Amino acid sequence: MDVLLEISYFPTPHTAKAITEGIKNAMQKWEIENLVVSITTDNGANVVAAIRDLIPIKRLSCAAHTLQLAISKGLKVVENLVSRTKQLINFFSTQKQIERLIKVQKEIGYEEPLHLIQDISTRWNSLYLALDRLIFLQYAVLQLSVNLSCSLISEEKTDGIRLKKIMIKDNEWELLDELCNILAPFEKATRDFSGNTYVTLSQMFPIITDLTNSLKPPDNSYEVLEDSDDNTINSDIVEEESLQIEVDYSNISEVLKNVKNKIYLGLKHYWAMPDEFGIMAALLDSRYKDLNFITDEETKVKIHSSLQIQYDQLKREMQQQTSTPPSPTISTISTTSTSSTPSMRSLHEHQEKRQQKVKKVFQTKESSTSSSAIADEITTYFLLPVARENKNPLDWWKSKQEIFPVLSIIARKYLGIPATSVASERLFSDAENHITAKRSLLDPALLGKMVFLKRNMKTMDHINIFPPDLDVKNNDYVEDEHELEELLDE
């Protein structure tokens, strides 16, 4: 689940320094300065610079935003067709044309009349959804064009002429259909990345690898990707005057090849350097721990070494907190016989007990591996079979917390990181819904409280999400959402 901690008025200018100070103030208010390990953002230059100043916090690029950047490279190949298709869709944006299209759908046997979908540049996948819906309603659109052109009513005939003028060609319908087949996996990937009720970061690189491999040219022949602005995605990729330019799309296979090639190069470009946090999350996700999506053995060795270092450090810290007098170091324990001091014998017995739990829970078979190696959490973790794809990794670690007391803490650190900044984008949409005509003069602080309560309503029953400086208990809130709205309106 995601929880809203802070939403507040942020005056201009939105400089990197101002953003840095705003984030620091929010973390200090919630007393989480030492708990935040990463922040996921888009590629805006001011935001990137702001997070860079928050050492040691690491910035992660929004996977959905970066994925759309790669897709936009391929769409440039068909930019003229895409723009003319948008023009066709816009024809059906008025209520009059919507009603006509629905009527035709009923006449020719569509089970459930549907509207066409407008492409919105700020919404991921909206172009794919718009094209896919247009393909589905193709016969209704074509039939309506015929009906209007043959009508004896002057207004309808005029609309028919307009519609016929912007109608796409037969081979272009086929090209759009094939284009949707290419974009469909990316639409699913974007949705998978954007979830807020399950782990997303660990599946980012496996999914990107699958997408890249599906587009890889069989002969490894591809051009060099041209540099461009990576901060924004321009959905209106063609100027108005270029709509008049005639582009030949008759060679559909060649056009599709070029589209795939450009998207492939985009994926290779934007994910050329795998992010350590993303790989670590996959390593600690029992579904992807084999790292089969990585071909570079050196990268695998580095990430395993990084995990071992973090594990050893955290284990020492936990031992120092719980042992009095301080327990011997890990290296001393591993080289000392079981007939030494009582504290050492106790630790050995503890490890033996832990090993028996592993065998009981997972039915681990006996092997030639030494008992000291199996007792190590990391070794034990990688000896276990890969989990099923539908297994929730956080649930997996929660059920094995007693077996992996140290490793489970590290796993939660990485698996809780979101792959996208979609949650904050949705937050602003929610805030806009509260600023209605009747609430246009809302005080920013009051608006922040309203959104805070609305967004965290379902979370209050599980955890205390109020700031430390507020003396509020978990049960001190209004349970009924409609009652809350009435109180806020007052």
XYZ file of C-alpha atoms in Angstrom:
490
model
C 0.000 0.000 0.000
C 1.070 3.606 -0.420
C 0.589 6.265 2.241
C 0.435 10.015 1.745
C 2.654 11.805 4.247
C 2.814 15.327 2.911
C 1.044 17.528 0.375
C 1.557 21.251 0.667
C 1.575 24.495 -1.283
C 4.900 24.975 -3.062
C 5.464 28.543 -4.290
C 7.561 29.440 -7.310
C 10.310 29.298 -8.323
C 10.559 25.504 -8.321
C 14.333 25.437 -8.189
C 16.374 22.399 -7.221
C 17.405 24.093 -3.972
C 13.801 24.874 -3.033
C 12.707 21.305 -3.778
C 15.575 19.934 -1.693
C 14.592 22.091 1.280
C 10.945 21.101 0.910
C 11.791 17.400 1.003
C 14.114 17.876 3.986
C 11.420 19.735 5.923
C 8.886 16.974 5.242
C 11.311 14.252 6.366
C 12.166 16.175 9.533
C 8.485 16.692 10.311
C 7.876 12.950 10.097
C 11.223 12.046 11.718
C 12.206 9.772 8.833
C 15.516 11.366 7.812
C 17.382 8.115 8.460
C 14.718 5.836 6.962
C 14.448 7.116 3.391
C 16.844 5.290 1.047
C 15.509 6.346 -2.360
C 13.061 8.652 -4.122
C 11.441 7.770 -7.437
C 10.878 10.741 -9.756
C 10.476 11.674 -13.405
C 13.407 13.037 -15.404
C 12.816 16.741 -14.788
C 16.161 18.530 -14.492
C 15.232 20.461 -11.335
C 13.973 17.319 -9.602
C 17.041 15.309 -10.600
C 19.317 18.031 -9.223
C 17.273 18.294 -6.026
C 17.550 14.608 -5.170
C 21.250 14.658 -6.006
C 21.737 17.060 -3.081
C 19.969 14.715 -0.653
C 22.989 12.475 -0.069
C 22.911 9.550 0.690
C 19.366 9.213 -0.694
C 19.375 7.715 -4.183
C 17.124 8.868 -7.022
C 15.397 6.307 -9.224
C 13.976 7.253 -12.616
C 10.271 6.542 -13.052
C 10.145 3.296 -15.037
C 6.838 4.206 -16.699
C 8.125 7.585 -17.834
C 11.364 6.095 -19.153
C 9.454 3.357 -20.952
C 7.313 5.947 -22.722
C 10.462 7.750 -23.841
C 11.597 4.559 -25.560
C 8.173 4.061 -27.158
C 8.159 7.630 -28.467
C 11.295 6.824 -30.481
C 9.400 4.176 -32.423
C 6.291 6.304 -32.896
C 8.324 8.908 -34.759
C 8.464 6.442 -37.649
C 4.674 6.675 -38.023
C 4.194 10.203 -36.689
C 2.213 11.352 -39.729
C -0.208 8.431 -39.486
C -0.561 8.843 -35.728
C -1.382 12.524 -36.105
C -3.990 11.889 -38.812
C -5.469 9.143 -36.647
C -5.801 11.595 -33.764
C -7.559 13.970 -36.129
C -10.004 11.216 -37.034
C -10.656 10.454 -33.371
C -11.181 14.151 -32.612
C -13.965 14.208 -35.209
C -16.019 12.116 -32.774
C -15.416 14.374 -29.765
C -18.707 16.292 -30.073
C -21.937 14.967 -28.622
C -23.575 14.904 -32.057
C -20.936 12.629 -33.580
C -20.814 10.456 -30.452
C -24.551 9.792 -30.708
C -24.249 8.994 -34.417
C -21.419 6.533 -33.774
C -23.356 4.799 -31.001
C -26.419 4.518 -33.239
C -24.382 2.888 -36.027
C -22.843 0.413 -33.568
C -26.296 -0.719 -32.527
C -27.416 -1.039 -36.136
C -24.523 -3.252 -37.256
C -24.560 -5.484 -34.179
C -21.960 -4.308 -31.657
C -22.862 -5.927 -28.342
C -22.074 -2.846 -26.258
C -21.768 0.613 -27.870
C -18.514 2.343 -26.968
C -16.969 5.783 -27.334
C -13.638 6.506 -28.966
C -10.811 7.355 -26.565
C -8.857 10.595 -26.764
C -5.069 10.515 -26.493
C -3.899 12.583 -23.503
C -0.193 13.343 -23.413
C 0.010 13.235 -19.601
C -1.459 9.741 -19.360
C 0.674 6.707 -20.044
C -0.673 4.306 -22.655
C -3.426 6.687 -23.756
C -2.246 6.543 -27.377
C -2.310 2.752 -27.377
C -5.770 2.720 -25.793
C -7.003 5.275 -28.333
C -5.675 3.304 -31.304
C -6.916 -0.013 -29.959
C -10.442 1.351 -29.450
C -10.417 2.871 -32.935
C -9.442 -0.492 -34.441
C -12.264 -2.164 -32.526
C -14.781 0.380 -33.834
C -13.343 0.393 -37.361
C -16.443 -1.017 -39.070
C -18.734 1.374 -37.232
C -16.577 4.349 -38.232
C -16.479 3.250 -41.880
C -20.212 2.580 -41.945
C -20.967 5.984 -40.459
C -18.803 7.606 -43.136
C -20.880 5.890 -45.833
C -24.179 6.796 -44.146
C -23.295 10.478 -43.829
C -21.949 10.729 -47.380
C -25.156 9.211 -48.797
C -27.493 11.262 -46.623
C -29.936 13.696 -48.226
C -29.706 15.983 -45.214
C -27.302 18.830 -45.951
C -25.714 18.919 -42.497
C -25.074 15.179 -42.466
C -23.688 15.228 -46.001
C -21.297 18.027 -45.059
C -20.089 16.033 -42.063
C -19.715 13.017 -44.339
C -17.426 14.978 -46.651
C -15.335 16.114 -43.679
C -15.102 12.565 -42.337
C -14.164 11.109 -45.716
C -11.416 13.693 -46.105
C -9.673 12.644 -42.873
C -10.418 8.909 -43.163
C -7.312 6.718 -43.119
C -6.607 4.270 -45.934
C -7.219 0.513 -45.930
C -3.542 -0.410 -45.577
C -3.212 2.129 -42.770
C -5.952 0.381 -40.808
C -3.882 -2.790 -41.088
C -0.748 -0.931 -40.019
C -2.514 0.508 -36.965
C -3.678 -2.965 -35.997
C -0.120 -4.316 -36.179
C 1.154 -1.266 -34.322
C -1.224 -2.039 -31.470
C 0.180 -5.570 -31.354
C 3.626 -4.064 -30.803
C 2.443 -1.608 -28.146
C 0.234 -4.049 -26.209
C 3.087 -5.604 -24.149
C 4.303 -2.106 -23.269
C 0.840 -1.165 -22.057
C 0.826 -4.165 -19.739
C 4.367 -3.426 -18.562
C 3.413 0.150 -17.711
C 0.420 -1.049 -15.705
C 2.581 -3.604 -13.901
C 5.145 -0.934 -13.040
C 2.457 1.458 -11.789
C 0.812 -0.752 -9.158
C 0.643 0.328 -5.523
C -0.584 -2.864 -3.851
C 2.321 -5.121 -4.784
C 6.086 -5.059 -5.292
C 7.066 -3.301 -8.523
C 10.806 -2.555 -8.532
C 11.941 -6.183 -8.521
C 10.068 -6.993 -11.735
C 11.299 -3.926 -13.624
C 14.459 -5.390 -15.161
C 12.982 -8.834 -15.927
C 10.129 -7.157 -17.807
C 12.405 -4.710 -19.624
C 14.652 -7.600 -20.654
C 11.686 -9.526 -22.070
C 10.500 -6.467 -24.001
C 13.982 -5.810 -25.368
C 14.526 -9.402 -26.451
C 11.136 -9.490 -28.190
C 12.182 -6.568 -30.407
C 15.793 -7.541 -31.018
C 16.561 -7.659 -34.762
C 17.405 -11.223 -35.834
C 20.432 -10.047 -37.792
C 21.571 -7.539 -35.142
C 21.321 -4.802 -37.774
C 20.162 -1.543 -36.280
C 20.967 2.135 -36.553
C 22.411 4.430 -33.915
C 19.839 6.165 -31.729
C 19.805 9.917 -32.135
C 20.112 12.031 -28.992
C 17.048 14.014 -27.982
C 15.441 15.637 -24.989
C 14.755 12.979 -22.379
C 12.927 15.205 -19.922
C 9.572 15.412 -21.675
C 7.381 13.317 -23.900
C 5.591 15.215 -26.642
C 2.464 13.320 -27.585
C 1.738 15.777 -30.409
C 4.796 14.646 -32.290
C 3.891 16.329 -35.574
C 3.259 19.971 -36.331
C -0.103 20.841 -37.872
C 1.316 21.681 -41.302
C 2.969 18.266 -41.620
C -0.462 16.623 -41.695
C -0.671 17.626 -45.328
C 2.504 15.710 -46.206
C 1.774 12.460 -48.027
C 3.644 9.549 -46.449
C 3.749 6.130 -48.075
C 2.969 3.327 -45.604
C 2.283 0.683 -48.249
C 5.255 -1.467 -47.190
C 3.773 -2.409 -43.827
C 6.423 -4.958 -42.881
C 9.225 -2.445 -43.444
C 7.449 0.240 -41.427
C 6.866 -2.153 -38.527
C 10.494 -3.243 -38.682
C 11.610 0.367 -38.331
C 9.211 0.970 -35.429
C 10.519 -2.075 -33.571
C 14.099 -1.079 -34.310
C 13.653 2.408 -32.863
C 11.920 1.156 -29.715
C 14.599 -1.506 -29.287
C 17.329 1.127 -29.515
C 15.414 3.280 -27.044
C 15.238 0.455 -24.521
C 18.939 -0.283 -24.939
C 19.730 3.414 -24.538
C 17.674 4.206 -21.445
C 18.472 0.959 -19.639
C 22.091 0.671 -20.769
C 23.333 0.892 -17.167
C 21.211 -1.334 -14.903
C 20.376 0.390 -11.627
C 21.832 -1.321 -8.553
C 18.650 -0.877 -6.520
C 16.551 -2.472 -9.255
C 18.867 -5.473 -9.537
C 19.116 -5.825 -5.760
C 15.322 -5.828 -5.506
C 15.186 -8.621 -8.101
C 17.904 -10.547 -6.260
C 15.847 -10.371 -3.060
C 12.637 -11.356 -4.841
C 12.479 -15.146 -4.652
C 10.883 -15.213 -8.120
C 13.827 -13.550 -9.870
C 16.784 -14.292 -7.574
C 18.561 -16.311 -10.286
C 19.004 -13.049 -12.239
C 18.462 -14.854 -15.529
C 17.751 -11.502 -17.172
C 21.403 -10.461 -16.702
C 23.986 -11.834 -19.125
C 26.983 -9.969 -17.710
C 28.567 -12.206 -15.072
C 30.552 -9.309 -13.619
C 27.323 -7.481 -12.809
C 26.002 -10.561 -11.020
C 29.194 -10.885 -8.970
C 29.050 -7.213 -7.953
C 25.431 -7.357 -6.808
C 26.026 -10.556 -4.836
C 29.068 -8.955 -3.196
C 27.032 -5.869 -2.340
C 24.375 -8.032 -0.699
C 27.006 -9.902 1.314
C 28.526 -6.639 2.556
C 25.145 -5.271 3.643
C 24.272 -8.567 5.296
C 27.531 -8.755 7.266
C 27.230 -5.145 8.390
C 23.616 -5.445 9.520
C 24.308 -8.747 11.268
C 27.168 -7.207 13.251
C 24.957 -4.276 14.250
C 22.182 -6.603 15.402
C 24.615 -8.734 17.392
C 26.062 -5.663 19.089
C 22.581 -4.541 20.101
C 21.506 -7.888 21.544
C 24.680 -9.370 23.072
C 26.130 -8.523 26.502
C 29.056 -8.801 26.680
C 29.627 -8.208 22.944
C 29.518 -11.417 20.979
C 32.569 -12.608 19.013
C 32.905 -11.578 15.397
C 31.542 -13.700 12.566
C 35.027 -14.684 11.435
C 35.914 -15.892 14.962
C 32.761 -17.949 15.208
C 33.285 -19.669 11.901
C 36.796 -20.793 12.827
C 36.203 -21.822 16.440
C 35.270 -25.361 17.444
C 31.999 -26.180 19.195
C 33.864 -27.082 22.397
C 34.814 -23.448 23.117
C 33.016 -20.903 25.268
C 29.304 -21.248 26.185
C 28.351 -18.227 24.059
C 29.890 -19.867 20.998
C 28.199 -23.177 21.709
C 24.911 -21.321 22.130
C 25.284 -19.660 18.736
C 26.135 -22.980 17.112
C 23.061 -24.571 18.672
C 21.000 -21.644 17.419
C 22.316 -22.175 13.892
C 21.570 -25.894 14.081
C 18.033 -25.124 15.227
C 17.612 -22.660 12.366
C 18.811 -25.283 9.907
C 16.207 -27.750 11.164
C 13.495 -25.143 10.615
C 14.670 -24.680 7.050
C 14.449 -28.409 6.414
C 11.022 -28.648 8.011
C 9.469 -25.723 6.153
C 11.011 -26.229 2.732
C 11.763 -29.959 2.902
C 15.337 -29.228 1.896
C 17.206 -32.348 0.857
C 20.536 -33.295 2.355
C 23.492 -32.224 0.244
C 27.242 -32.094 0.390
C 27.103 -28.475 1.553
C 28.614 -27.993 4.998
C 26.357 -27.187 7.924
C 28.066 -23.847 8.486
C 27.296 -22.808 4.897
C 23.635 -23.838 5.109
C 23.303 -21.963 8.387
C 24.275 -18.758 6.605
C 21.106 -16.915 5.566
C 22.318 -15.907 2.113
C 23.475 -19.415 1.251
C 20.215 -20.885 2.495
C 18.179 -18.345 0.534
C 19.812 -19.265 -2.761
C 19.532 -22.991 -2.054
C 15.746 -22.693 -1.940
C 13.724 -23.145 -5.145
C 12.534 -20.142 -7.125
C 9.063 -18.995 -6.047
C 6.008 -19.072 -8.289
C 5.322 -15.993 -10.401
C 2.111 -15.179 -8.509
C 3.848 -15.258 -5.118
C 3.962 -11.962 -3.233
C 7.630 -11.479 -2.243
C 6.752 -9.449 0.843
C 4.450 -12.221 2.054
C 7.232 -14.701 1.283
C 9.715 -12.838 3.491
C 7.145 -12.261 6.230
C 6.478 -15.996 6.510
C 10.238 -16.727 6.582
C 11.252 -13.921 8.926
C 12.332 -16.272 11.711
C 14.524 -18.199 9.296
C 16.018 -15.070 7.723
C 16.054 -12.457 10.533
C 18.780 -10.343 8.911
C 18.133 -10.900 5.219
C 14.413 -10.183 5.569
C 15.202 -6.673 6.821
C 17.391 -5.976 3.796
C 14.708 -7.406 1.502
C 12.025 -5.087 2.862
C 14.353 -2.136 2.314
C 14.537 -2.748 -1.438
C 11.194 -4.398 -2.174
C 9.297 -1.430 -0.761
C 10.744 0.970 -3.336
C 8.232 1.917 -6.085
C 9.310 1.569 -9.708
C 7.326 4.626 -10.803
C 6.175 8.032 -9.592
C 2.600 7.229 -10.610
C 1.368 7.441 -7.008
C 2.252 11.138 -6.817
C 0.712 11.757 -10.250
C -2.534 10.210 -9.044
C -2.299 12.333 -5.929
C -2.397 15.562 -7.912
C -5.391 14.293 -9.866
C -7.104 13.618 -6.549
C -6.253 17.110 -5.336
C -7.773 18.632 -8.472
C -11.013 16.767 -7.787
C -11.330 18.584 -4.450
C -10.916 22.042 -5.967
C -14.424 22.465 -7.366
C -16.326 25.660 -8.141
C -17.645 25.672 -4.564
C -14.160 25.158 -3.147
C -12.140 27.493 -5.358
C -11.030 29.610 -2.377
C -9.849 26.740 -0.222
C -6.868 27.482 1.967
C -3.882 25.377 0.769
C -3.327 23.986 4.265
C -6.969 22.902 4.542
C -6.835 21.311 1.099
C -3.748 19.394 2.177
C -5.569 18.047 5.230
C -8.586 17.050 3.156
C -6.488 15.115 0.656
C -4.448 13.603 3.489
C -7.543 12.194 5.177
C -9.166 11.068 1.944
C -6.078 9.264 0.666
C -5.220 7.591 3.973
C -8.725 6.578 5.040
C -8.177 2.870 4.397
C -4.712 2.914 5.953
C -5.707 4.378 9.305
C -7.129 1.067 10.444
C -3.713 -0.608 10.127
C -1.075 1.946 11.081
C -0.855 5.369 12.687
C -0.216 7.691 9.768
C -0.433 10.992 11.639
C 2.652 13.186 12.148
C 4.618 12.656 15.386
C 3.705 16.164 16.605
C -0.020 15.298 16.584
C -1.507 13.383 19.511
C -3.844 11.263 17.374
C -4.622 7.588 17.927
C -5.579 5.087 15.268
C -9.239 5.127 16.296
C -9.572 8.920 16.375
C -11.024 9.295 12.893
C -14.327 9.220 11.062
C -14.977 5.755 9.671
C -17.601 6.709 7.110
C -16.197 8.382 4.010
C -19.421 10.286 3.264
C -19.509 11.588 6.835
C -15.956 12.820 6.369
C -16.950 14.705 3.218
C -19.828 16.387 5.077
C -17.522 17.461 7.894
C -14.999 18.846 5.439
C -17.699 20.775 3.564
C -18.729 22.464 6.799
